mmCIF file of C-alpha atoms in Angstrom:
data_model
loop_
_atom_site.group_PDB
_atom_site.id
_atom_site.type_symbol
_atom_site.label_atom_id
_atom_site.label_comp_id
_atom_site.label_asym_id
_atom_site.label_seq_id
_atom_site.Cartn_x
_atom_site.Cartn_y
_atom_site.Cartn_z
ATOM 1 C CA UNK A 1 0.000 0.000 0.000
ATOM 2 C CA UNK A 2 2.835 2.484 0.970
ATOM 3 C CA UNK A 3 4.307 1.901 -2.799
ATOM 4 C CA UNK A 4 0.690 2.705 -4.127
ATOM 5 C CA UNK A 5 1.039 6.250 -2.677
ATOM 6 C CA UNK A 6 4.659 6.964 -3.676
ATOM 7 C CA UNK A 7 3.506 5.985 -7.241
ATOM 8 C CA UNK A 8 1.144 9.312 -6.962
ATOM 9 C CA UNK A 9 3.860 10.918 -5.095
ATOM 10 C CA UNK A 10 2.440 11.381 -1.244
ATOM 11 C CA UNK A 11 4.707 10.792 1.527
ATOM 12 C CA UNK A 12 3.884 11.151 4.719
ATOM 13 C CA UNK A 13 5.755 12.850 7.634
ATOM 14 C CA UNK A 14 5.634 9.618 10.031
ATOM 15 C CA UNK A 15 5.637 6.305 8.523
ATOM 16 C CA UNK A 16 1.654 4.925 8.893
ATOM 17 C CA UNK A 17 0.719 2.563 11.761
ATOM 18 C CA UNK A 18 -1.728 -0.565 11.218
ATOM 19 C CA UNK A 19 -4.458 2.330 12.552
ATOM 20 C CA UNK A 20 -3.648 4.740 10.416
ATOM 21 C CA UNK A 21 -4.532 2.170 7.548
ATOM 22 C CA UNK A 22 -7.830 1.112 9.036
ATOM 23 C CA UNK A 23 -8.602 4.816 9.289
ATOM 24 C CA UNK A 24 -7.975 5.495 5.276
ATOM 25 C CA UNK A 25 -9.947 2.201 4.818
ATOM 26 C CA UNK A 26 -12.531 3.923 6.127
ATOM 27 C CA UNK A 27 -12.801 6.916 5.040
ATOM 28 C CA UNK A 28 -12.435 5.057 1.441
ATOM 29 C CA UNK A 29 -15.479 2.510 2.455
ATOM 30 C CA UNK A 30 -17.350 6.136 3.794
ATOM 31 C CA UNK A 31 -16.954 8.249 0.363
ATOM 32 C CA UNK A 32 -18.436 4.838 -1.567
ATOM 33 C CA UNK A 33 -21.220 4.488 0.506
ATOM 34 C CA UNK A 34 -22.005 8.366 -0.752
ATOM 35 C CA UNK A 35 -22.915 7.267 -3.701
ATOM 36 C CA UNK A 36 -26.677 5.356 -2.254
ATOM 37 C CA UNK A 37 -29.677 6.143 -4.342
ATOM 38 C CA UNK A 38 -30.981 9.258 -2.557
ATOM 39 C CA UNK A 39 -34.274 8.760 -4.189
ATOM 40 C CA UNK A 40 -35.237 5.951 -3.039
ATOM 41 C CA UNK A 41 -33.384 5.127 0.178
ATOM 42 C CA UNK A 42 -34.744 6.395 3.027
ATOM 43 C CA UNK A 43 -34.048 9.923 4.663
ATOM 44 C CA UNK A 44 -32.550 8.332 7.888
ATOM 45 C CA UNK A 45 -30.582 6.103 5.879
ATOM 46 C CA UNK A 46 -29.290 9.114 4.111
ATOM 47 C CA UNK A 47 -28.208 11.491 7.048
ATOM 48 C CA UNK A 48 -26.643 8.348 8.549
ATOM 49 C CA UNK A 49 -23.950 7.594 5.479
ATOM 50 C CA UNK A 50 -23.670 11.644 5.665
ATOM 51 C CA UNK A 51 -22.750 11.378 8.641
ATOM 52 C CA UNK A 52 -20.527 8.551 8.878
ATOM 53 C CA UNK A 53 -18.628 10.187 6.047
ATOM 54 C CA UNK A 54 -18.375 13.566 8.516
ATOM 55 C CA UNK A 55 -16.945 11.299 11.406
ATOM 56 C CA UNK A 56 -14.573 9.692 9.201
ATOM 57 C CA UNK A 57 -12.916 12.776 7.704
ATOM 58 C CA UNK A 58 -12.986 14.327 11.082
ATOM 59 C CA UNK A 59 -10.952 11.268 13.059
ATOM 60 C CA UNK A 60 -8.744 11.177 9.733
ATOM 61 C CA UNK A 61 -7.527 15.057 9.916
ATOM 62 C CA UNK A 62 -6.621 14.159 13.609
ATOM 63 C CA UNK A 63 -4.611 10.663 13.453
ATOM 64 C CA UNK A 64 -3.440 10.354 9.668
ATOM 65 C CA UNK A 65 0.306 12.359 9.719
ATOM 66 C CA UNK A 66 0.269 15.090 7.656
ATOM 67 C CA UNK A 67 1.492 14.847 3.875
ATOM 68 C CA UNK A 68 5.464 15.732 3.476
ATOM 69 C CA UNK A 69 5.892 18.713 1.761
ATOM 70 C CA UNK A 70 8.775 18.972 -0.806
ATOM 71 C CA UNK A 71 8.801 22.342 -1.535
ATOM 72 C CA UNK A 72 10.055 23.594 2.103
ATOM 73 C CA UNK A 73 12.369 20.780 2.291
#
């Protein structure tokens, strides 16, 4: 997985712990689950992937390491 990033050129600052992958599993498994027939799923069923997707992003920006930036290097 680490060679899939540094194909599209991200590194991060700290190398990723086995939670730091289950976190960017989930937001992945979050932003599909966006993509529900909002026509004809329910409204609870809605605000709920919404809102899973919300969480995810928010625990993300606090425990991923931030992206290494080659420009200041």
């Amino acid at each position: 997985m680490t060679k899939i990033f540094k194909a599209i050129g991200i590194e991060f600052t700290k190398p990723l712990k086995w939670y730091n992958w289950l976190t960017l599993a989930w937001v992945a498994v979050s932003f599909i689950l966006l993509s529900i027939d909002t026509e004809t799923a329910p409204i609870w069923a809605v605000f709920l992937v919404v809102a899973n997707f919300a969480l995810s992003i928010k625990v993300a920006a606090k425990t991923i390491p931030d992206i290494k930036d080659d420009e200041n290097s």
